[in-house]
């Protein structure tokens, strides 16, 4: 996956991002990661991690016991002006 219409200055028409929830093996604390190719993808992933509707999208196909598993998702967003559209789920993995 790569951004669509990427231009100098980090602007793009569409972006992809990673949203992840991991458990630190040494402390047991939960770690959240949000990262896009551009700032808009990162914003989309961060918003997804705090939006109940997006969390429901991420967990719709989750296996039994998912709440204790790590999760990593690839998200897609279209950039409208200076705002990323709501996340669309591209792929998700639990382990």
mmCIF file of C-alpha atoms in Angstrom:
data_model
loop_
_atom_site.group_PDB
_atom_site.id
_atom_site.type_symbol
_atom_site.label_atom_id
_atom_site.label_comp_id
_atom_site.label_asym_id
_atom_site.label_seq_id
_atom_site.Cartn_x
_atom_site.Cartn_y
_atom_site.Cartn_z
ATOM 1 C CA UNK A 1 0.000 0.000 0.000
ATOM 2 C CA UNK A 2 1.191 3.499 -0.772
ATOM 3 C CA UNK A 3 -0.327 6.978 -0.825
ATOM 4 C CA UNK A 4 -2.147 8.056 -3.988
ATOM 5 C CA UNK A 5 -1.265 11.395 -5.559
ATOM 6 C CA UNK A 6 1.642 12.093 -3.205
ATOM 7 C CA UNK A 7 3.180 15.509 -3.850
ATOM 8 C CA UNK A 8 6.042 17.539 -2.433
ATOM 9 C CA UNK A 9 5.233 18.822 1.012
ATOM 10 C CA UNK A 10 3.555 15.575 2.062
ATOM 11 C CA UNK A 11 0.182 16.185 0.434
ATOM 12 C CA UNK A 12 -1.710 13.222 -1.043
ATOM 13 C CA UNK A 13 -5.188 12.430 -2.327
ATOM 14 C CA UNK A 14 -5.390 9.127 -0.442
ATOM 15 C CA UNK A 15 -3.325 7.604 2.341
ATOM 16 C CA UNK A 16 -2.832 4.347 4.216
ATOM 17 C CA UNK A 17 -2.067 3.930 7.886
ATOM 18 C CA UNK A 18 -1.371 1.371 10.587
ATOM 19 C CA UNK A 19 -3.431 1.288 13.762
ATOM 20 C CA UNK A 20 -2.188 -1.185 16.349
ATOM 21 C CA UNK A 21 -2.766 -2.255 19.908
ATOM 22 C CA UNK A 22 0.029 -4.276 21.520
ATOM 23 C CA UNK A 23 0.765 -5.504 25.021
ATOM 24 C CA UNK A 24 4.256 -4.748 26.310
ATOM 25 C CA UNK A 25 5.687 -8.118 27.343
ATOM 26 C CA UNK A 26 7.747 -6.702 30.209
ATOM 27 C CA UNK A 27 5.214 -4.363 31.838
ATOM 28 C CA UNK A 28 1.890 -5.756 30.645
ATOM 29 C CA UNK A 29 0.848 -2.229 29.657
ATOM 30 C CA UNK A 30 -1.125 -1.665 26.466
ATOM 31 C CA UNK A 31 0.606 0.324 23.700
ATOM 32 C CA UNK A 32 -1.292 2.053 20.906
ATOM 33 C CA UNK A 33 0.385 2.904 17.612
ATOM 34 C CA UNK A 34 -0.977 5.183 14.885
ATOM 35 C CA UNK A 35 1.172 5.833 11.816
ATOM 36 C CA UNK A 36 0.421 6.931 8.276
ATOM 37 C CA UNK A 37 2.516 7.767 5.252
ATOM 38 C CA UNK A 38 1.394 11.395 5.672
ATOM 39 C CA UNK A 39 0.106 13.379 8.640
ATOM 40 C CA UNK A 40 -3.426 12.792 7.346
ATOM 41 C CA UNK A 41 -3.021 9.013 7.498
ATOM 42 C CA UNK A 42 -1.611 9.294 11.005
ATOM 43 C CA UNK A 43 -4.557 11.470 12.018
ATOM 44 C CA UNK A 44 -6.973 8.931 10.532
ATOM 45 C CA UNK A 45 -5.376 6.055 12.472
ATOM 46 C CA UNK A 46 -5.312 8.011 15.743
ATOM 47 C CA UNK A 47 -8.966 8.991 15.366
ATOM 48 C CA UNK A 48 -9.844 5.363 14.634
ATOM 49 C CA UNK A 49 -8.250 4.184 17.876
ATOM 50 C CA UNK A 50 -10.565 6.427 19.945
ATOM 51 C CA UNK A 51 -13.770 6.129 17.871
ATOM 52 C CA UNK A 52 -16.196 3.420 19.066
ATOM 53 C CA UNK A 53 -17.574 2.951 15.520
ATOM 54 C CA UNK A 54 -14.074 2.370 14.125
ATOM 55 C CA UNK A 55 -13.164 0.038 16.983
ATOM 56 C CA UNK A 56 -16.302 -1.957 16.112
ATOM 57 C CA UNK A 57 -15.057 -2.110 12.504
ATOM 58 C CA UNK A 58 -11.652 -3.385 13.660
ATOM 59 C CA UNK A 59 -13.140 -6.043 15.916
ATOM 60 C CA UNK A 60 -16.018 -7.222 13.695
ATOM 61 C CA UNK A 61 -14.011 -10.208 12.450
ATOM 62 C CA UNK A 62 -12.010 -10.675 15.646
ATOM 63 C CA UNK A 63 -11.410 -14.191 16.962
ATOM 64 C CA UNK A 64 -12.627 -15.365 20.352
ATOM 65 C CA UNK A 65 -10.518 -13.842 23.107
ATOM 66 C CA UNK A 66 -9.418 -10.895 20.944
ATOM 67 C CA UNK A 67 -9.402 -8.532 23.936
ATOM 68 C CA UNK A 68 -6.205 -10.189 25.193
ATOM 69 C CA UNK A 69 -4.545 -10.393 21.769
ATOM 70 C CA UNK A 70 -2.422 -7.918 19.837
ATOM 71 C CA UNK A 71 -4.123 -6.208 16.908
ATOM 72 C CA UNK A 72 -2.697 -4.525 13.816
ATOM 73 C CA UNK A 73 -4.839 -3.009 11.074
ATOM 74 C CA UNK A 74 -4.163 -1.315 7.745
ATOM 75 C CA UNK A 75 -6.533 1.587 7.148
ATOM 76 C CA UNK A 76 -7.303 3.668 4.060
ATOM 77 C CA UNK A 77 -8.461 7.283 3.969
ATOM 78 C CA UNK A 78 -9.282 9.820 1.286
ATOM 79 C CA UNK A 79 -8.025 13.306 2.023
ATOM 80 C CA UNK A 80 -10.644 15.987 1.517
ATOM 81 C CA UNK A 81 -9.017 19.407 1.668
ATOM 82 C CA UNK A 82 -7.195 19.280 4.992
ATOM 83 C CA UNK A 83 -9.270 16.494 6.532
ATOM 84 C CA UNK A 84 -8.936 12.712 6.269
ATOM 85 C CA UNK A 85 -12.175 10.818 5.667
ATOM 86 C CA UNK A 86 -13.239 8.165 8.186
ATOM 87 C CA UNK A 87 -11.075 5.044 8.086
ATOM 88 C CA UNK A 88 -11.861 2.139 5.789
ATOM 89 C CA UNK A 89 -10.486 -1.207 6.935
ATOM 90 C CA UNK A 90 -8.113 -2.810 4.416
ATOM 91 C CA UNK A 91 -6.635 -5.638 6.501
ATOM 92 C CA UNK A 92 -6.465 -6.731 10.137
ATOM 93 C CA UNK A 93 -4.356 -9.285 11.992
ATOM 94 C CA UNK A 94 -4.625 -10.636 15.538
ATOM 95 C CA UNK A 95 -2.000 -12.648 17.405
#
